[in-house]
Amino acid sequence: MRITGWFNMQLRRYGPFIVLLLLILACWETAARTGIVPAFILPAPTAVWAALLSQAPLLLGTHLPATLTEALLGFALAAGGGTVLGAAMHLYGPLEKALYPLLIISQTIPMIALSPVFILWFGYTLWSKLAVVLLTAFFPVVVGTFDGLRAGGDMYKDLLLTLGAGRRQLFFKTQIPMALPAYFSGLKLCIVYCVIGATIGEWLGGGKGLGYYSRRTAGNLQSAEMFAAILLLALLGMALFLAMALLERIILKKRGLLL
Amino acid sequence: MFFVAALKRSEPICFPPEINGFFCCARPGSGDHLSGICYKRGYSLIAMLSITGLSYSYGPPGTGTVFHNLSLTAGRGEFVAIVGASGCGKSTLFKIIAGLLEHGGGEISLYGEPAGAAAERLGRVAYMPQQDLLLPWRTVLDNCLLPWEIRRDGSKAQAVAQIRELLQRFGLSGTETAFPRQLSGGMRQRIALLRTFAAGRPLLLLDEPFGALDAITKRELHRWLLELWNGIDKTVLLITHDLEEALLLSDRIYIMAGGTLQELAVPLPRPRTPELSYVPEFAALRREMERCLYADHRMV
């Protein structure tokens, strides 16, 4: 009884999306099979699936782990650095004034234009990819941390000050807990950007990763294989995002910030 | 100055043997000399709070004057209300007393001694802002332990025991493990008041503690606070714009209008109940208050 109830709820929630997805796939398949669109431009979904299965050892054994490593290492760097920077900007006013414009500028530079410089500096190593990931993904964490800490509220600050609290106590007792929702929003964006950053890094050069693979197959007009890699990248991004959302749920629930 | 007049009016019972160099006089009707008004031998009265000639303005000098030359006192165990329209500077006055704002001119004395700059006043009086400001991620007990966590005096077990006792006294036992969102507005306000008590300061500043509650809940809390008040040795300054609330709860009222304070004694006997509001003396006092308020409003 409870299981069918749960199933019905999920169906109501995701039903429309699944119907639309199936409809799009059906149209796509028809268009590809009837030859309205040439296969090298848009391969049929079944062809993509077949390519995925035939290339599975290579994709899942070599390229996916490479991209995942870059994304996760980049995430650790971006999240760590972003958190420290955001907190430092919150705690020390002049630092905020000095750094905020620089941060904005760093985000307005087109990544593709800057990336060759990273290749020049770091070569085709893991480091050039991590540099791209870091530059793409650290910004949401800094903003999430900084805005979250600031959202702590002057009223709580006043209350704690009148209880005799110092800056350290203000920071740990109210500002950090209150920053958590905005902080996690930043982390969720960050982890998605990490996958994008890793892909861009691989496009620029190297010998491994889903980005490298998709570029190579695109060059050879192996559209089905390219789409298989893109499908994997999308799934990877979704999986990482969902993992982050789950972590957020668990922590906020434990902290009583979630109903 | 005022207390001499007040003493004559209400004829308090004084206890000639001095306690720690203080003479203490019972608050009218309380029968408890410890909660009365205290004098130091050979000195004038010991006021928990004494403000003389206070002025405050925001912006550059000469502009944005909120108030000018305010004077106010509160004796030990007194319940003093400050009444005025919104925006007249009541909350600003509280923030100055609590040390959140620096005043322009004048003197502030706390517990019989000059209080110094704003930063030195922080942590010396208990301040309860308008919103309950309970931390949503903490249980009731942990919220009430916040003042102890910041002070760090004594053991945690002691602090917990003290909070539990207060919870019982406040009629809140059984809520320790609840989160604020699970409680009603009236309960949350009571817990916020308890946290203010737990700050352990003799002087409490309550900024419209019942302002956000509906009339029925407010009435309930008035009854509850009047009962609670009988056994408690605290000095309270209460901001309100509810005239009835001011009369019901306080010993003295300052009416704030046009940047000045006007004083009004409330010689109604204690213990009080909310039914007091139907007594003719109460109505007369209320009329007097309204006269003061609106006379000033016309001037402005």
XYZ file of C-alpha atoms in Angstrom:
559
model
C 0.000 0.000 0.000
C 2.736 2.400 1.013
C 4.926 1.369 -1.892
C 2.174 1.964 -4.444
C 1.496 5.307 -2.773
C 5.142 6.258 -3.105
C 5.170 5.036 -6.706
C 2.089 7.137 -7.523
C 3.706 10.196 -5.980
C 6.875 9.762 -8.044
C 4.757 9.170 -11.148
C 2.831 12.395 -10.569
C 6.077 14.240 -10.007
C 8.174 12.939 -12.878
C 5.432 11.591 -15.176
C 5.157 14.685 -17.418
C 8.919 14.873 -17.795
C 9.213 11.198 -18.771
C 6.373 11.508 -21.283
C 8.021 14.531 -22.904
C 11.408 12.799 -22.965
C 9.958 9.697 -24.626
C 8.159 11.878 -27.156
C 11.355 13.729 -28.058
C 13.306 10.464 -28.342
C 10.597 8.974 -30.558
C 10.617 11.983 -32.913
C 14.395 11.952 -32.970
C 14.542 8.227 -33.754
C 11.976 8.614 -36.523
C 13.815 11.565 -38.034
C 17.116 9.662 -38.009
C 15.680 6.383 -39.356
C 13.712 7.929 -42.195
C 16.851 9.779 -43.224
C 15.396 13.280 -42.842
C 18.558 14.127 -40.901
C 21.825 12.434 -41.960
C 23.267 10.092 -39.316
C 26.571 11.997 -39.065
C 24.666 15.108 -38.047
C 22.186 13.507 -35.699
C 22.571 9.795 -34.983
C 19.526 7.870 -33.810
C 19.193 7.351 -30.042
C 19.436 3.613 -30.590
C 22.698 4.130 -32.494
C 24.052 6.215 -29.611
C 23.075 3.464 -27.214
C 24.780 0.858 -29.409
C 27.937 3.013 -29.552
C 27.852 3.378 -25.794
C 27.678 -0.379 -25.350
C 30.409 -1.153 -27.878
C 32.746 1.533 -26.512
C 31.875 0.813 -22.863
C 35.244 -0.661 -21.821
C 37.101 2.331 -23.225
C 34.610 4.970 -22.067
C 33.976 3.598 -18.592
C 37.452 2.167 -18.049
C 39.678 5.045 -19.199
C 37.894 8.256 -20.124
C 35.173 8.501 -17.464
C 37.615 7.914 -14.555
C 39.978 10.535 -16.003
C 37.240 13.173 -16.231
C 35.864 12.214 -12.823
C 39.311 12.568 -11.227
C 39.803 16.022 -12.759
C 36.318 17.131 -11.722
C 36.629 15.863 -8.166
C 40.160 17.155 -7.605
C 39.100 20.475 -9.106
C 36.043 20.503 -6.863
C 38.176 19.926 -3.772
C 40.447 22.825 -4.772
C 37.596 25.149 -5.800
C 35.449 24.389 -2.742
C 38.375 24.626 -0.343
C 39.853 27.774 -1.856
C 36.452 29.379 -2.411
C 35.399 28.760 1.186
C 38.590 30.205 2.622
C 38.448 33.212 0.309
C 34.731 33.880 0.986
C 35.215 33.604 4.742
C 38.323 35.806 4.676
C 36.452 38.442 2.675
C 33.648 38.346 5.225
C 35.959 38.631 8.211
C 38.237 41.299 6.823
C 36.505 44.219 5.083
C 39.443 45.652 3.099
C 40.058 42.222 1.560
C 36.489 42.178 0.263
C 36.852 45.607 -1.297
C 40.143 44.602 -2.882
C 39.094 41.195 -4.156
C 35.475 41.491 -5.250
C 36.186 43.454 -8.462
C 38.987 41.040 -9.276
C 36.640 38.087 -8.844
C 34.092 39.631 -11.183
C 36.804 40.313 -13.764
C 37.994 36.706 -13.502
C 34.502 35.573 -14.450
C 34.089 37.898 -17.412
C 37.173 36.562 -19.197
C 36.056 33.919 -21.701
C 37.506 30.645 -20.493
C 38.236 29.407 -24.007
C 40.370 32.491 -24.642
C 42.365 32.086 -21.461
C 42.818 28.321 -21.522
C 45.664 28.191 -24.063
C 47.693 30.204 -21.578
C 47.168 27.469 -19.012
C 48.406 24.921 -21.550
C 51.422 27.147 -22.060
C 52.076 27.282 -18.324
C 51.233 23.738 -17.251
C 51.490 21.714 -20.471
C 49.132 18.827 -21.228
C 49.192 17.676 -17.623
C 46.514 17.253 -15.000
C 47.459 20.705 -13.696
C 46.349 22.602 -16.781
C 42.949 20.913 -16.513
C 42.715 21.644 -12.799
C 43.524 25.287 -13.497
C 40.603 25.522 -15.935
C 38.295 23.730 -13.495
C 39.369 25.982 -10.653
C 38.815 29.183 -12.584
C 35.405 28.023 -13.811
C 34.101 26.615 -10.570
C 35.450 28.556 -7.595
C 33.347 31.678 -8.140
C 29.963 30.281 -6.979
C 31.599 28.980 -3.802
C 33.157 32.343 -2.955
C 29.887 34.171 -3.572
C 27.850 31.521 -1.742
C 30.152 31.636 1.284
C 30.420 35.399 1.382
C 26.731 36.175 0.829
C 25.694 33.374 3.179
C 27.874 34.663 5.994
C 26.616 38.177 5.446
C 22.997 36.999 5.462
C 23.508 36.045 9.127
C 21.418 39.061 10.009
C 22.172 42.168 12.017
C 19.455 41.307 14.519
C 21.182 38.109 15.591
C 24.449 39.977 15.660
C 22.994 42.606 18.006
C 21.533 39.933 20.256
C 24.825 38.077 20.570
C 26.781 41.286 21.106
C 24.551 42.230 24.023
C 25.217 38.795 25.498
C 28.891 39.754 25.428
C 29.920 37.694 22.396
C 33.141 38.402 20.511
C 33.746 38.173 16.769
C 34.752 34.524 16.958
C 31.610 33.553 18.820
C 29.436 35.539 16.402
C 31.081 33.706 13.519
C 30.717 30.190 14.874
C 27.415 30.429 16.724
C 25.224 32.232 14.206
C 26.963 33.229 11.002
C 28.204 29.789 9.965
C 24.932 27.932 10.592
C 22.990 30.676 8.819
C 25.369 30.611 5.857
C 24.802 26.916 5.174
C 21.852 27.187 2.723
C 23.597 29.752 0.503
C 26.878 27.880 0.872
C 25.356 24.663 -0.410
C 23.752 26.482 -3.332
C 27.274 27.602 -4.230
C 28.652 24.076 -3.864
C 25.918 22.601 -6.084
C 26.712 25.084 -8.844
C 30.411 24.483 -8.315
C 30.264 20.736 -8.814
C 28.353 21.102 -12.091
C 30.850 23.727 -13.281
C 33.665 21.328 -12.369
C 32.472 18.787 -14.949
C 32.161 21.561 -17.545
C 35.615 22.892 -16.652
C 37.187 19.433 -16.872
C 35.623 18.909 -20.321
C 36.919 22.237 -21.594
C 40.372 21.391 -20.205
C 40.377 18.103 -22.082
C 39.218 19.730 -25.307
C 42.331 21.849 -25.260
C 44.579 18.847 -25.365
C 45.699 15.700 -23.665
C 45.164 12.007 -24.190
C 42.391 11.033 -21.817
C 38.935 12.004 -20.666
C 35.424 12.256 -22.082
C 36.080 15.739 -23.442
C 39.145 14.544 -25.333
C 37.202 11.512 -26.590
C 34.227 13.547 -27.795
C 36.523 15.939 -29.660
C 38.412 13.110 -31.330
C 35.227 11.325 -32.396
C 33.737 14.589 -33.639
C 36.822 15.080 -35.774
C 36.311 11.613 -37.266
C 32.598 12.243 -37.838
C 31.798 9.404 -35.400
C 28.666 11.162 -34.216
C 27.167 8.204 -32.371
C 30.322 7.794 -30.270
C 30.480 11.530 -29.631
C 26.888 11.565 -28.422
C 27.628 8.586 -26.195
C 30.404 10.575 -24.530
C 28.137 13.611 -24.148
C 25.463 11.414 -22.614
C 28.001 10.133 -20.106
C 29.124 13.690 -19.300
C 25.539 14.760 -18.674
C 24.932 11.737 -16.458
C 28.153 12.448 -14.586
C 27.137 16.050 -13.932
C 23.690 14.967 -12.780
C 25.067 12.283 -10.481
C 27.522 14.704 -8.855
C 24.812 17.360 -8.471
C 22.426 14.872 -6.883
C 25.157 13.654 -4.529
C 25.754 17.256 -3.451
C 22.027 17.900 -3.018
C 21.791 14.772 -0.877
C 24.697 15.905 1.280
C 23.017 19.295 1.666
C 19.768 17.648 2.729
C 21.489 15.465 5.290
C 23.490 18.299 6.833
C 20.681 20.858 6.858
C 18.319 18.306 8.323
C 20.807 17.456 11.049
C 21.169 21.156 11.781
C 17.395 21.575 11.963
C 17.432 24.081 9.106
C 15.180 21.915 6.973
C 11.603 21.108 7.851
C 14.672 63.007 42.976
C 11.745 60.993 41.781
C 12.104 58.177 44.253
C 11.649 60.435 47.230
C 8.330 61.489 45.850
C 7.412 57.936 44.948
C 8.240 56.682 48.414
C 6.064 59.243 50.047
C 3.218 58.400 47.765
C 3.214 54.671 48.285
C 4.565 54.542 51.858
C 6.955 51.621 51.555
C 8.093 49.362 54.348
C 11.765 49.934 55.024
C 14.138 47.605 56.772
C 16.431 49.659 59.003
C 19.163 46.994 59.351
C 21.366 47.564 56.414
C 22.347 44.650 54.218
C 25.812 44.947 52.701
C 25.736 48.672 53.232
C 22.370 49.079 51.549
C 19.061 50.102 52.979
C 16.282 48.406 51.156
C 12.667 49.361 50.972
C 9.968 47.026 49.822
C 8.251 47.575 46.555
C 4.672 48.587 47.395
C 2.557 45.501 47.830
C 5.345 42.992 47.292
C 6.261 42.493 50.953
C 9.713 41.455 49.827
C 12.390 43.883 50.839
C 14.976 42.399 48.524
C 13.050 43.450 45.475
C 12.608 47.001 46.707
C 14.428 50.239 46.070
C 17.856 50.415 47.642
C 19.867 53.224 49.154
C 23.519 53.201 49.988
C 24.235 54.610 53.434
C 25.060 58.258 53.283
C 24.375 58.355 49.554
C 21.374 58.895 47.415
C 19.469 55.972 46.036
C 21.207 53.246 44.073
C 19.603 53.186 40.694
C 20.118 50.149 38.477
C 20.018 52.519 35.573
C 20.367 56.253 35.565
C 20.445 58.374 32.449
C 20.942 62.122 32.530
C 20.904 64.568 29.664
C 21.204 61.904 26.985
C 21.118 63.002 23.368
C 21.494 61.107 20.133
C 21.488 62.073 16.504
C 22.470 60.264 13.353
C 24.315 61.846 10.508
C 26.571 64.912 10.855
C 26.261 67.082 13.996
C 23.219 69.312 14.081
C 21.110 67.070 11.832
C 18.917 64.017 12.395
C 18.348 64.550 16.109
C 16.421 61.601 17.517
C 16.248 62.916 21.071
C 17.915 65.531 23.164
C 18.491 65.878 26.915
C 16.661 62.738 28.025
C 16.755 61.697 31.656
C 15.495 58.485 33.144
C 16.084 56.229 36.149
C 15.098 52.744 37.185
C 15.467 51.542 40.774
C 16.155 47.977 41.769
C 13.147 45.727 41.246
C 11.220 48.370 39.387
C 9.221 47.662 36.275
C 9.390 50.752 34.084
C 7.564 51.129 30.785
C 8.497 53.456 27.951
C 5.544 54.327 25.765
C 5.498 56.195 22.500
C 4.501 56.097 18.871
C 6.611 54.026 16.490
C 9.675 55.808 15.224
C 10.043 58.122 18.217
C 13.394 56.643 19.238
C 12.464 54.096 21.898
C 14.411 51.276 20.308
C 17.342 53.616 19.708
C 17.358 54.430 23.418
C 17.516 50.707 24.227
C 20.314 50.118 21.774
C 22.264 52.917 23.414
C 21.728 51.489 26.896
C 22.697 47.992 25.726
C 25.876 49.358 24.136
C 24.978 48.744 20.495
C 25.042 52.474 19.740
C 27.235 55.265 21.019
C 25.323 58.239 22.418
C 26.060 61.827 21.548
C 25.970 63.585 24.896
C 24.897 62.919 28.478
C 25.688 60.287 31.080
C 24.652 56.685 31.542
C 25.145 54.940 34.861
C 24.627 51.225 35.302
C 24.308 49.663 38.747
C 25.390 52.870 40.436
C 28.557 53.521 38.423
C 29.253 55.466 35.221
C 28.983 52.974 32.390
C 31.622 54.257 29.991
C 31.667 53.863 26.217
C 29.284 51.683 24.223
C 31.719 48.773 23.895
C 32.056 48.650 27.677
C 28.284 48.463 28.149
C 27.951 45.400 25.893
C 27.140 42.300 27.907
C 26.187 44.207 31.066
C 22.428 44.396 30.554
C 20.120 41.740 29.132
C 18.435 42.866 25.930
C 15.430 41.240 24.290
C 14.739 42.500 20.769
C 11.302 42.633 19.152
C 11.605 39.322 17.309
C 12.146 36.226 19.405
C 15.389 35.511 17.462
C 15.535 31.922 18.626
C 18.129 30.015 16.620
C 16.056 27.644 14.459
C 18.670 24.903 14.440
C 18.855 24.687 18.215
C 16.451 23.037 20.629
C 14.782 25.122 23.325
C 17.344 24.005 25.892
C 20.282 24.789 23.601
C 18.795 28.171 22.751
C 18.542 28.996 26.437
C 22.116 27.795 26.993
C 23.417 30.352 24.494
C 24.121 33.049 27.125
C 26.105 30.529 29.167
C 28.059 29.389 26.098
C 29.160 32.957 25.567
C 29.929 33.727 29.206
C 31.420 30.328 30.066
C 31.053 30.799 33.795
C 30.505 27.676 35.855
C 29.991 24.139 34.636
C 27.563 23.130 31.918
C 25.683 20.838 34.305
C 25.037 23.826 36.552
C 23.843 25.930 33.641
C 21.532 23.160 32.410
C 20.088 22.720 35.880
C 19.459 26.451 36.111
C 17.731 26.505 32.725
C 15.570 23.530 33.653
C 14.503 25.276 36.824
C 13.678 28.443 34.889
C 11.747 26.433 32.297
C 9.653 24.980 35.069
C 9.090 28.376 36.601
C 8.110 29.803 33.228
C 5.616 26.988 32.722
C 7.652 25.586 29.846
C 8.857 22.245 31.207
C 8.625 19.485 28.619
C 9.679 21.746 25.765
C 13.438 21.306 26.259
C 14.001 19.093 23.240
C 11.530 20.879 20.937
C 12.708 23.074 18.090
C 11.408 26.675 17.939
C 9.374 26.034 14.767
C 7.336 23.420 16.633
C 6.125 25.977 19.181
C 3.472 28.673 19.081
C 4.320 32.376 18.918
C 3.452 32.869 22.594
C 5.692 29.991 23.664
C 8.575 31.252 21.546
C 8.269 34.676 23.109
C 8.324 33.155 26.591
C 11.447 31.198 25.685
C 13.095 34.336 24.335
C 12.263 36.026 27.653
C 13.716 33.071 29.515
C 16.906 33.363 27.503
C 17.021 37.040 28.466
C 16.675 36.005 32.123
C 19.381 33.386 31.658
C 21.777 36.130 30.582
C 22.053 36.649 34.347
C 21.973 40.450 34.343
C 19.952 42.372 36.932
C 18.623 44.846 34.349
C 16.428 43.630 31.489
C 15.553 45.698 28.440
C 12.467 44.306 26.714
C 11.735 45.867 23.349
C 8.043 45.255 22.571
C 8.211 41.629 23.649
C 4.530 41.039 22.941
C 4.222 43.367 19.959
C 3.970 40.634 17.334
C 1.371 38.532 19.180
C -2.379 38.494 18.681
C -4.529 40.154 21.325
C -5.651 36.896 22.949
C -2.159 35.441 23.299
C -0.902 38.793 24.509
C -3.519 38.851 27.256
C -2.481 35.360 28.306
C 1.155 36.393 28.493
C 0.284 39.461 30.566
C -1.420 37.246 33.135
C 1.531 34.878 33.063
C 4.117 37.633 33.419
C 2.258 39.267 36.315
C 2.251 35.942 38.167
C 5.902 35.330 37.384
C 6.871 38.839 38.385
C 5.945 38.319 42.051
C 8.951 36.170 42.859
C 11.660 37.710 40.742
C 14.397 40.170 41.548
C 14.976 41.918 38.254
C 14.730 45.465 37.060
C 12.816 45.773 33.824
C 12.578 48.463 31.197
C 9.791 47.672 28.757
C 9.108 49.349 25.448
C 5.532 49.181 24.280
C 2.962 51.174 22.365
C 0.133 49.357 24.075
C -1.053 51.736 26.797
C -2.983 49.059 28.643
C 0.045 46.796 28.716
C 2.174 49.602 30.138
C -0.311 50.354 32.925
C -0.904 46.742 33.775
C 2.730 45.692 34.046
C 4.694 48.677 35.240
C 5.355 50.707 38.367
C 6.215 53.793 36.400
C 5.755 54.933 32.828
C 7.810 57.265 30.701
C 5.879 58.703 27.812
C 8.167 59.457 24.903
C 6.938 61.982 22.386
C 8.643 64.663 20.370
C 12.084 63.615 21.649
C 11.250 64.169 25.319
C 10.210 61.946 28.212
C 7.293 62.567 30.521
C 6.933 60.563 33.680
C 3.798 58.975 35.091
C 3.591 56.864 38.273
C 1.254 53.874 38.347
C 0.145 53.610 41.991
C -1.877 50.447 41.440
C -1.427 47.712 44.063
C 0.364 44.446 43.394
C -0.154 41.569 42.839
C -2.095 42.552 39.764
C -4.267 40.639 37.359
C -5.450 41.656 33.878
C -8.898 42.320 35.401
C -7.339 45.469 36.837
C -8.068 47.145 33.528
C -11.764 47.443 34.504
C -11.016 49.427 37.672
C -11.849 53.185 37.543
C -8.315 54.198 38.667
C -6.925 52.289 35.709
C -9.217 54.098 33.309
C -8.251 57.452 34.837
C -4.551 56.689 34.421
C -5.146 55.634 30.862
C -6.941 58.870 30.121
C -4.035 60.800 31.654
C -1.590 58.915 29.461
C -3.552 59.542 26.319
C -3.729 63.199 27.189
C 0.075 63.341 27.504
C 0.607 61.451 24.266
C -1.784 63.384 22.096
C -0.974 66.784 23.561
C 2.599 66.184 22.461
C 1.540 64.924 19.099
C -0.352 68.098 18.375
C 2.759 70.075 19.271
C 4.761 68.069 16.716
